[in-house]
Amino acid sequence: MMSDVEDELDLGPLFWSRDIDEHPFGTVSLAMLQANPVMEDHCQFEIGRDSIFVGVYDGHGDSDEASRFLADNLCNNLTRLAQKGTMSEDVLKRAVVATEDEFLQTVYDEAGSCCLATVIWKGSLYVANVGNSRVVIGILLRKSDIFAEQVTKDHIADVEDIRKRIKALHRDDPDIVFEKDGVWCSKGIPQVSRAIGSAFLKIPNRYVHSSFFQRYKLYLPFNPPLLKGEPELCRRLLYPDDKFLILASGGLWENLTKKKVVEIVNENKQTGIARRVIIRALKEVAKKKQMRFDDLLSVKKEERRSFHDDISVLVIFLNHDFLEKGGVAAHERSIRGFSSSDGPSSFRICEEIVDFNTSSNSGLKSEASSSCHT
C-alpha cells in the first residue's frame, strides 16, 4: 500500500486527474499524464441515465488529431446507431467504422490512434478494441485472492502470431515488420498492427508527402492495406466477483503488468487510485532508467517522451446492487481528460438485444460468458 507521502506527490502540469466520481453502477477514478510535446492521448467518460460509455484513444504520428476526432465523434455516432436499433457488438463496431470513415475523409497524413471503446449497460460489458490499449477486470477469487482477466487482445507486432500474419499478407515486402531497440514495428507505426486513421498505410493515394517513401520504406502498389482499422469485439457478462475494471492506454502496460496493476487497485483506497497507478508506473520507469523518481518528474516536456509514453488510466468500481437494479440515478454528464469542468452528455441506449443465460459465480468465468471476435 502506498504511503501518504506518495499519495500527495505533485506530478506537475503534465498531469491531470479526477480522484473519484459517481456513475450509475458505482464510482470511477481517472488520471492522465503527458509525455509527448503534444498530448496524444484523449479519453472520455460518458454518464448516461442507465449506462456508461468509456473511450480511451492513444494517438500516434506526433499528433492528437485522430484521438481528438474519436473523442469528439465516436460516442455521438454510437448514440445515433443505438437509437435506431439496439445495443450490440455490431452497433459498437459500426460506430467505430463510421467514425474512422469520417476521419479518413478529412485527414491526409500520418495521424492515427488506437481506440478502446466500451459500454456498460444492463449487466453487460461491450468492448471494441483497435490497438494496444487494454480492458482488465479485477476478479475476487476465494480466499480474497485477486485475479487479473485481460478482456482485450493486444494488436501489436510483438505478438509472434501477428508478425506471421503480417508477413504472410505482404510476402514481397521484406521490411514489413522489423525490430528496433528491442521493439517490433509494423512499418511506420511502432508496435501496433491496427489503428484508426494512419491513412498513408491504408490508402495508396493518400501518400501526399514524398518523405513517406523513404521514411517507411513503402512499396507501391500494396494490397491489402498495411494497417487494419477493424475493431475486435467482445461482450461479457459482469458477475458479483468482478470488482473493478481498469481501462488504460499502452503507456501504462509498457511499464506495469496487468497483475501488478490489479494488485495496486485492490490494495489501495478508491479515491485517487488512477493517480496512484500512474505514480507506480513512473517509479518503474525511474527504476528502468536507473534514476531518482524526483529527477524523472523534473524532466522537461520536450524530453519526456524518451523516458515514457503518454498514459491514460480509468478505474471503474462496480456496485453489483446497483447493476442488478439497472443502475442508480446519476447526473448525466461528460468527463474529458485535462478538462476542468464537465459538459452535458448525449449518450443514450434504447433496449437490450439478447439475454445471456447467467451462470454461477466461481472465480474464473466460463467461455460462454464472454465472446470476443473480429
PDB file of N, CA and C in Angstrom, residues 15 28 35 51 151-152 207 244 256 277 283 292 298 301 310 317 369 372:
ATOM      1  N   PHE A  15       0.199  16.570 -15.681  1.00  0.00           N
ATOM      2  CA  PHE A  15      -0.676  15.567 -15.070  1.00  0.00           C
ATOM      3  C   PHE A  15      -2.073  16.135 -14.861  1.00  0.00           C
ATOM      4  N   VAL A  28     -15.775   5.946 -10.199  1.00  0.00           N
ATOM      5  CA  VAL A  28     -14.696   5.911 -11.174  1.00  0.00           C
ATOM      6  C   VAL A  28     -13.604   6.878 -10.754  1.00  0.00           C
ATOM      7  N   ALA A  35       3.467  12.923 -22.027  1.00  0.00           N
ATOM      8  CA  ALA A  35       4.891  12.687 -22.235  1.00  0.00           C
ATOM      9  C   ALA A  35       5.363  13.276 -23.562  1.00  0.00           C
ATOM     10  N   SER A  51     -26.514   3.866 -18.197  1.00  0.00           N
ATOM     11  CA  SER A  51     -25.397   3.248 -18.908  1.00  0.00           C
ATOM     12  C   SER A  51     -24.205   4.194 -18.884  1.00  0.00           C
ATOM     13  N   VAL A 151      -9.490  -8.611 -20.941  1.00  0.00           N
ATOM     14  CA  VAL A 151     -10.621  -8.828 -21.843  1.00  0.00           C
ATOM     15  C   VAL A 151     -10.205  -8.622 -23.294  1.00  0.00           C
ATOM     16  N   THR A 152      -9.340  -7.666 -23.537  1.00  0.00           N
ATOM     17  CA  THR A 152      -8.915  -7.329 -24.896  1.00  0.00           C
ATOM     18  C   THR A 152      -7.642  -8.075 -25.280  1.00  0.00           C
ATOM     19  N   TYR A 207      -0.680   9.104 -50.087  1.00  0.00           N
ATOM     20  CA  TYR A 207       0.722   9.481 -49.920  1.00  0.00           C
ATOM     21  C   TYR A 207       0.900  10.903 -50.452  1.00  0.00           C
ATOM     22  N   PHE A 244     -13.729  -4.540 -10.204  1.00  0.00           N
ATOM     23  CA  PHE A 244     -13.409  -3.281 -10.873  1.00  0.00           C
ATOM     24  C   PHE A 244     -12.850  -3.561 -12.256  1.00  0.00           C
ATOM     25  N   LEU A 256       3.879  -1.638 -16.431  1.00  0.00           N
ATOM     26  CA  LEU A 256       3.306  -2.449 -15.366  1.00  0.00           C
ATOM     27  C   LEU A 256       2.528  -3.613 -15.964  1.00  0.00           C
ATOM     28  N   VAL A 277      -1.879   4.633  -9.574  1.00  0.00           N
ATOM     29  CA  VAL A 277      -1.404   3.686 -10.580  1.00  0.00           C
ATOM     30  C   VAL A 277      -0.345   4.346 -11.467  1.00  0.00           C
ATOM     31  N   LYS A 283       7.450   5.148 -11.148  1.00  0.00           N
ATOM     32  CA  LYS A 283       8.509   4.567 -10.323  1.00  0.00           C
ATOM     33  C   LYS A 283       9.210   3.421 -11.065  1.00  0.00           C
ATOM     34  N   ARG A 292      16.653   8.717 -10.096  1.00  0.00           N
ATOM     35  CA  ARG A 292      15.780   9.024  -8.974  1.00  0.00           C
ATOM     36  C   ARG A 292      14.408   9.430  -9.494  1.00  0.00           C
ATOM     37  N   SER A 298      11.243  15.922 -12.971  1.00  0.00           N
ATOM     38  CA  SER A 298      11.789  17.222 -13.368  1.00  0.00           C
ATOM     39  C   SER A 298      12.184  17.278 -14.843  1.00  0.00           C
ATOM     40  N   LYS A 301       9.139  18.826 -20.711  1.00  0.00           N
ATOM     41  CA  LYS A 301       8.127  18.237 -21.582  1.00  0.00           C
ATOM     42  C   LYS A 301       8.710  17.792 -22.916  1.00  0.00           C
ATOM     43  N   ASP A 310       2.725   8.835 -23.262  1.00  0.00           N
ATOM     44  CA  ASP A 310       1.525   9.346 -22.602  1.00  0.00           C
ATOM     45  C   ASP A 310       0.806   8.187 -21.911  1.00  0.00           C
ATOM     46  N   PHE A 317     -15.081   1.134 -10.533  1.00  0.00           N
ATOM     47  CA  PHE A 317     -15.515   0.224  -9.477  1.00  0.00           C
ATOM     48  C   PHE A 317     -16.993  -0.106  -9.674  1.00  0.00           C
ATOM     49  N   SER A 369     -19.571 -17.023 -21.065  1.00  0.00           N
ATOM     50  CA  SER A 369     -19.874 -15.699 -20.517  1.00  0.00           C
ATOM     51  C   SER A 369     -19.194 -14.587 -21.270  1.00  0.00           C
ATOM     52  N   CYS A 372     -15.446 -12.847 -27.766  1.00  0.00           N
ATOM     53  CA  CYS A 372     -14.576 -11.874 -28.386  1.00  0.00           C
ATOM     54  C   CYS A 372     -14.258 -12.321 -29.798  1.00  0.00           C
TER      55      CYS A 372
END
